[in-house]
CSV table of C-alpha atoms and ligand atoms in Angstrom, one decimal:
chain,number,residue,atom,x,y,z
A,1,MET,CA,-28.2,-13.7,14.8
A,2,GLU,CA,-24.4,-13.6,15.3
A,3,ARG,CA,-22.1,-14.1,18.2
A,4,LEU,CA,-21.4,-10.8,19.9
A,5,GLN,CA,-17.6,-11.0,19.7
A,6,LYS,CA,-17.9,-11.6,15.9
A,7,VAL,CA,-20.2,-8.6,15.4
A,8,ILE,CA,-17.8,-6.3,17.4
A,9,ALA,CA,-14.9,-7.5,15.3
A,10,ALA,CA,-16.8,-7.2,12.1
A,11,MET,CA,-17.7,-3.6,12.9
A,12,GLY,CA,-13.9,-2.9,13.0
A,13,TYR,CA,-13.7,-2.1,16.7
A,14,CYS,CA,-11.0,-4.7,17.5
A,15,SER,CA,-10.1,-8.3,16.9
A,16,ARG,CA,-12.4,-11.1,17.9
A,17,ARG,CA,-10.1,-12.2,20.6
A,18,LYS,CA,-9.9,-8.7,22.1
A,19,ALA,CA,-13.7,-8.5,21.9
A,20,GLU,CA,-13.9,-11.7,23.9
A,21,GLU,CA,-11.6,-10.2,26.5
A,22,LEU,CA,-13.7,-7.0,26.7
A,23,ILE,CA,-17.0,-9.0,27.1
A,24,GLN,CA,-15.5,-11.1,29.9
A,25,LYS,CA,-14.3,-8.0,31.6
A,26,GLY,CA,-17.9,-6.6,31.6
A,27,LEU,CA,-17.0,-3.8,29.2
A,28,VAL,CA,-19.7,-4.6,26.7
A,29,GLN,CA,-23.4,-3.7,26.8
A,30,VAL,CA,-26.2,-4.9,24.6
A,31,ASP,CA,-29.4,-2.8,24.7
A,32,GLY,CA,-28.2,-1.2,28.0
A,33,LYS,CA,-27.3,-4.4,29.8
A,34,ILE,CA,-23.8,-5.6,30.5
A,35,VAL,CA,-23.1,-9.0,28.8
A,36,THR,CA,-20.3,-11.2,30.0
A,37,GLU,CA,-21.4,-14.5,28.4
A,38,LEU,CA,-19.2,-15.3,25.3
A,39,GLY,CA,-22.0,-17.3,23.6
A,40,THR,CA,-24.4,-14.3,23.5
A,41,LYS,CA,-26.0,-13.8,20.1
A,42,VAL,CA,-27.1,-10.4,18.8
A,43,GLY,CA,-29.2,-9.3,15.9
A,44,LYS,CA,-29.5,-6.3,13.6
A,45,GLY,CA,-30.8,-3.2,15.3
A,46,GLN,CA,-29.5,-4.0,18.7
A,47,GLU,CA,-27.5,-1.3,20.4
A,48,ILE,CA,-23.9,-2.4,21.3
A,49,ILE,CA,-21.7,-0.3,23.5
A,50,VAL,CA,-18.0,-1.3,24.0
A,51,GLU,CA,-15.9,0.6,26.5
A,52,GLY,CA,-18.4,3.4,26.4
A,53,ASN,CA,-18.3,3.6,22.6
A,54,LEU,CA,-21.6,3.1,20.7
A,55,LEU,CA,-21.0,0.9,17.7
A,56,GLN,CA,-22.9,2.3,14.8
A,57,ASN,CA,-25.5,0.4,13.1
A,58,THR,CA,-23.9,-1.5,10.2
A,59,GLU,CA,-26.3,0.2,7.8
A,60,LYS,CA,-24.2,3.4,8.2
A,61,GLU,CA,-20.9,3.7,6.4
A,62,TYR,CA,-18.1,6.2,6.9
A,63,TYR,CA,-15.1,6.6,4.7
A,64,LEU,CA,-12.0,8.9,4.6
A,65,LEU,CA,-10.8,9.4,1.0
A,66,ASN,CA,-7.6,11.0,-0.1
A,67,LYS,CA,-9.2,12.8,-3.1
A,68,PRO,CA,-7.1,12.9,-6.2
A,69,ARG,CA,-7.1,15.8,-8.6
A,70,GLY,CA,-9.5,15.7,-11.5
A,71,VAL,CA,-12.4,14.2,-9.6
A,72,ILE,CA,-15.6,16.0,-8.9
A,73,THR,CA,-17.0,16.2,-5.3
A,74,SER,CA,-20.5,15.1,-6.1
A,75,THR,CA,-22.6,12.0,-6.4
A,76,LYS,CA,-23.1,12.5,-10.1
A,77,ASP,CA,-22.0,14.8,-12.9
A,78,ASP,CA,-23.9,16.0,-16.0
A,79,LYS,CA,-20.6,16.0,-17.9
A,80,ASN,CA,-19.9,12.4,-17.0
A,81,ARG,CA,-16.7,13.2,-15.1
A,82,LYS,CA,-15.5,10.8,-12.4
A,83,THR,CA,-17.0,11.6,-9.0
A,84,VAL,CA,-15.6,10.9,-5.5
A,85,VAL,CA,-18.4,8.4,-5.1
A,86,ASP,CA,-17.0,6.4,-8.1
A,87,LEU,CA,-13.8,5.8,-6.1
A,88,ILE,CA,-15.5,3.9,-3.3
A,89,PRO,CA,-17.2,0.6,-4.2
A,90,THR,CA,-20.2,0.2,-2.0
A,91,GLU,CA,-23.9,-0.6,-2.4
A,92,LYS,CA,-24.8,2.2,0.0
A,93,ARG,CA,-25.8,5.6,-1.2
A,94,ILE,CA,-22.9,7.5,0.3
A,95,TYR,CA,-22.2,11.2,-0.4
A,96,PRO,CA,-19.4,13.7,0.3
A,97,VAL,CA,-19.4,15.8,3.5
A,98,GLY,CA,-18.7,19.3,2.2
A,99,ARG,CA,-16.8,19.8,-1.0
A,100,LEU,CA,-13.3,20.1,-2.4
A,101,ASP,CA,-12.7,21.7,-5.8
A,102,TYR,CA,-12.1,19.6,-8.9
A,103,ASP,CA,-8.3,20.3,-8.7
A,104,THR,CA,-8.0,20.2,-4.9
A,105,THR,CA,-6.7,17.0,-3.3
A,106,GLY,CA,-6.8,15.5,0.2
A,107,ALA,CA,-9.0,14.6,3.1
A,108,LEU,CA,-12.7,14.1,2.3
A,109,LEU,CA,-15.3,12.3,4.3
A,110,LEU,CA,-18.1,10.3,2.7
A,111,THR,CA,-21.0,8.7,4.4
A,112,ASN,CA,-24.7,7.8,4.2
A,113,ASP,CA,-25.2,9.2,7.8
A,114,GLY,CA,-27.2,12.3,7.1
A,115,THR,CA,-27.3,13.4,10.7
A,116,LEU,CA,-23.6,13.4,11.1
A,117,ALA,CA,-23.0,14.9,7.6
A,118,ASN,CA,-25.4,17.8,8.4
A,119,ALA,CA,-23.8,18.4,11.8
A,120,LEU,CA,-20.3,18.4,10.4
A,121,THR,CA,-21.2,20.9,7.6
A,122,HIS,CA,-23.2,23.2,9.9
A,123,PRO,CA,-21.2,26.4,10.6
A,124,SER,CA,-21.6,25.8,14.4
A,125,SER,CA,-19.5,22.6,14.1
A,126,ASN,CA,-16.3,24.8,14.1
A,127,LEU,CA,-14.5,22.0,12.4
A,128,GLU,CA,-10.8,22.6,11.9
A,129,LYS,CA,-9.5,22.0,8.4
A,130,VAL,CA,-5.8,22.2,7.5
A,131,TYR,CA,-4.8,23.1,3.9
A,132,ILE,CA,-1.4,23.1,2.3
A,133,ALA,CA,-1.3,25.7,-0.5
A,134,LYS,CA,1.4,26.0,-3.1
A,135,VAL,CA,1.3,29.6,-4.2
A,136,LYS,CA,3.0,31.5,-7.0
A,137,GLY,CA,5.7,33.9,-5.8
A,138,ILE,CA,7.6,34.3,-2.6
A,139,ALA,CA,5.2,34.6,0.3
A,140,GLY,CA,6.3,37.1,2.9
A,141,GLY,CA,5.0,39.2,5.8
A,142,GLU,CA,3.3,41.6,3.3
A,143,HIS,CA,1.0,38.7,2.4
A,144,LEU,CA,0.9,36.6,5.5
A,145,VAL,CA,0.4,39.3,8.1
A,146,PRO,CA,-2.8,40.6,6.4
A,147,LEU,CA,-4.0,37.0,6.0
A,148,LYS,CA,-3.4,36.3,9.7
A,149,ASN,CA,-5.3,39.5,10.6
A,150,GLY,CA,-8.3,38.5,8.6
A,151,VAL,CA,-9.7,39.0,5.1
A,152,ILE,CA,-13.2,40.1,4.1
A,153,LEU,CA,-15.0,37.4,2.0
A,154,ASP,CA,-18.7,37.9,1.2
A,155,ASP,CA,-18.9,40.8,3.7
A,156,VAL,CA,-17.7,38.6,6.5
A,157,LYS,CA,-14.2,38.9,8.1
A,158,ILE,CA,-12.5,35.5,7.9
A,159,ILE,CA,-9.7,35.1,10.4
A,160,PRO,CA,-7.7,31.9,9.8
A,161,ASP,CA,-7.0,29.8,12.9
A,162,ARG,CA,-3.3,29.5,11.9
A,163,VAL,CA,-1.1,30.6,9.0
A,164,LYS,CA,2.4,29.1,8.7
A,165,LEU,CA,5.0,29.5,5.9
A,166,ARG,CA,6.3,26.0,5.4
A,167,LYS,CA,8.8,26.5,2.5
A,168,VAL,CA,10.0,29.0,-0.1
A,169,ASP,CA,11.4,27.8,-3.4
A,170,LYS,CA,13.4,30.8,-4.7
A,171,GLU,CA,14.5,28.9,-7.8
A,172,HIS,CA,11.0,28.2,-9.0
A,173,GLY,CA,9.4,31.3,-7.4
A,174,THR,CA,6.8,29.4,-5.4
A,175,SER,CA,6.0,29.0,-1.7
A,176,ILE,CA,4.2,26.5,0.5
A,177,VAL,CA,1.8,27.9,3.1
A,178,GLU,CA,-0.2,26.0,5.7
A,179,ILE,CA,-3.5,27.5,6.6
A,180,THR,CA,-6.1,26.3,9.1
A,181,ILE,CA,-9.7,27.5,8.8
A,182,HIS,CA,-12.9,26.4,10.4
A,183,ASP,CA,-15.5,27.9,8.0
A,184,GLY,CA,-16.4,26.3,4.7
A,185,LYS,CA,-17.1,29.1,2.1
A,186,TYR,CA,-17.0,28.4,-1.6
A,187,HIS,CA,-13.3,28.5,-2.8
A,188,GLU,CA,-12.5,29.9,0.6
A,189,VAL,CA,-8.7,29.2,0.7
A,190,LYS,CA,-8.1,30.3,-2.9
A,191,ARG,CA,-10.1,33.5,-2.4
A,192,LEU,CA,-8.3,34.2,0.9
A,193,PHE,CA,-4.9,34.0,-0.8
A,194,GLU,CA,-6.1,36.0,-3.8
A,195,GLN,CA,-7.2,38.8,-1.5
A,196,VAL,CA,-3.6,39.1,-0.2
A,197,GLY,CA,-2.1,38.9,-3.7
A,198,LEU,CA,-1.1,35.3,-3.9
A,199,GLU,CA,-2.3,32.8,-6.5
A,200,VAL,CA,-2.9,29.2,-5.3
A,201,ILE,CA,-1.5,26.8,-7.9
A,202,LYS,CA,-2.0,23.6,-5.9
A,203,LEU,CA,-4.2,22.9,-2.9
A,204,LYS,CA,-4.4,19.9,-0.6
A,205,ARG,CA,-6.5,19.4,2.5
A,206,GLU,CA,-4.2,17.7,4.9
A,207,SER,CA,-6.8,17.1,7.6
A,208,PHE,CA,-10.4,17.4,8.5
A,209,ALA,CA,-11.0,17.6,12.2
A,210,PHE,CA,-8.7,14.9,13.7
A,211,LEU,CA,-8.6,12.8,10.5
A,212,ASP,CA,-5.6,13.2,8.2
A,213,VAL,CA,-4.5,11.5,5.0
A,214,LYS,CA,-0.8,11.4,5.7
A,215,LYS,CA,-0.8,7.5,5.5
A,216,LEU,CA,-3.4,7.3,2.7
A,217,PRO,CA,-2.0,7.4,-0.9
A,218,SER,CA,-3.8,9.7,-3.3
A,219,GLY,CA,-7.1,8.1,-4.6
A,220,SER,CA,-7.3,5.5,-1.8
A,221,TYR,CA,-9.7,5.4,1.1
A,222,ARG,CA,-10.4,3.7,4.4
A,223,LYS,CA,-13.4,3.1,6.6
A,224,LEU,CA,-13.5,5.1,9.8
A,225,THR,CA,-13.3,3.0,13.0
A,226,PRO,CA,-16.3,3.1,15.4
A,227,LYS,CA,-14.1,5.1,17.8
A,228,GLU,CA,-13.5,7.8,15.1
A,229,VAL,CA,-17.2,8.0,14.3
A,230,ASN,CA,-18.0,8.4,18.0
A,231,CYS,CA,-15.3,11.1,18.2
A,232,LEU,CA,-16.9,13.0,15.3
A,233,TYR,CA,-20.3,12.8,17.1
A,234,THR,CA,-18.7,14.1,20.3
A,235,TYR,CA,-17.0,16.8,18.4
A,236,VAL,CA,-20.1,18.2,16.8
A,237,ASN,CA,-22.2,17.8,20.0
A,238,LYS,CA,-19.6,19.7,21.9
A,239,ASN,CA,-19.8,22.7,19.6
A,240,LYS,CA,-23.6,22.7,19.4
B,301,URA,N1,-10.9,26.2,-0.4
B,301,URA,C1,-10.7,26.3,-1.8
B,301,URA,O1,-10.5,27.3,-2.4
B,301,URA,N2,-10.9,25.1,-2.5
B,301,URA,C2,-11.2,23.9,-1.9
B,301,URA,O2,-11.3,22.9,-2.6
B,301,URA,C3,-11.3,23.9,-0.5
B,301,URA,C4,-11.2,25.1,0.2
């Protein structure tokens, strides 16, 4: 058994002092009952709700990784290549939510929460993913208009949520295009560009739902906060 404020802080919700404040204000519930006593002790398996946010059981772990190139999105590899799981030291059996290609970088979620992982990868989740693609050649209307209008992949018309030309490098003959999609087909972004005559030479997933890797250096990771986990649950439940 541990003191409630210590458990709230350990779960990454806020500092211990802030947790004490929230308890005294009556904003913390344990197993459905408001607790205002600072000395209250709680054990594993008890349900703690702070300001309406359910703190997830500590057995569950959630990480946001900025995946580097040359790492496989899997838990193990027959060819003994490094996997995304090797980049996060934990005792828990975490696995990636969806996949990024070996040479794709950027936002990747890893967890041992199967319920959330399944919901996030289900087509109905409608999760927005923003990719930044470096393509060969000068991207123009002749490529981007058909892309915006939709491209057939595996007999299904894929209409990106957004397509934006970010930069053209005339000297090197390359362009940077931002594309937002909500499906998760195999090699989807590379194949969408290929269909409109552009070859992707570099690909980065900048964000996954509301989680982005702008402040995470390549190869590094962070734990999601309980609020972020709750938001992901709200997100998938909303789109059920
Ligand atoms: N689309 C791709 O083509 N590759 C990825 O890694 C992700 C999306």
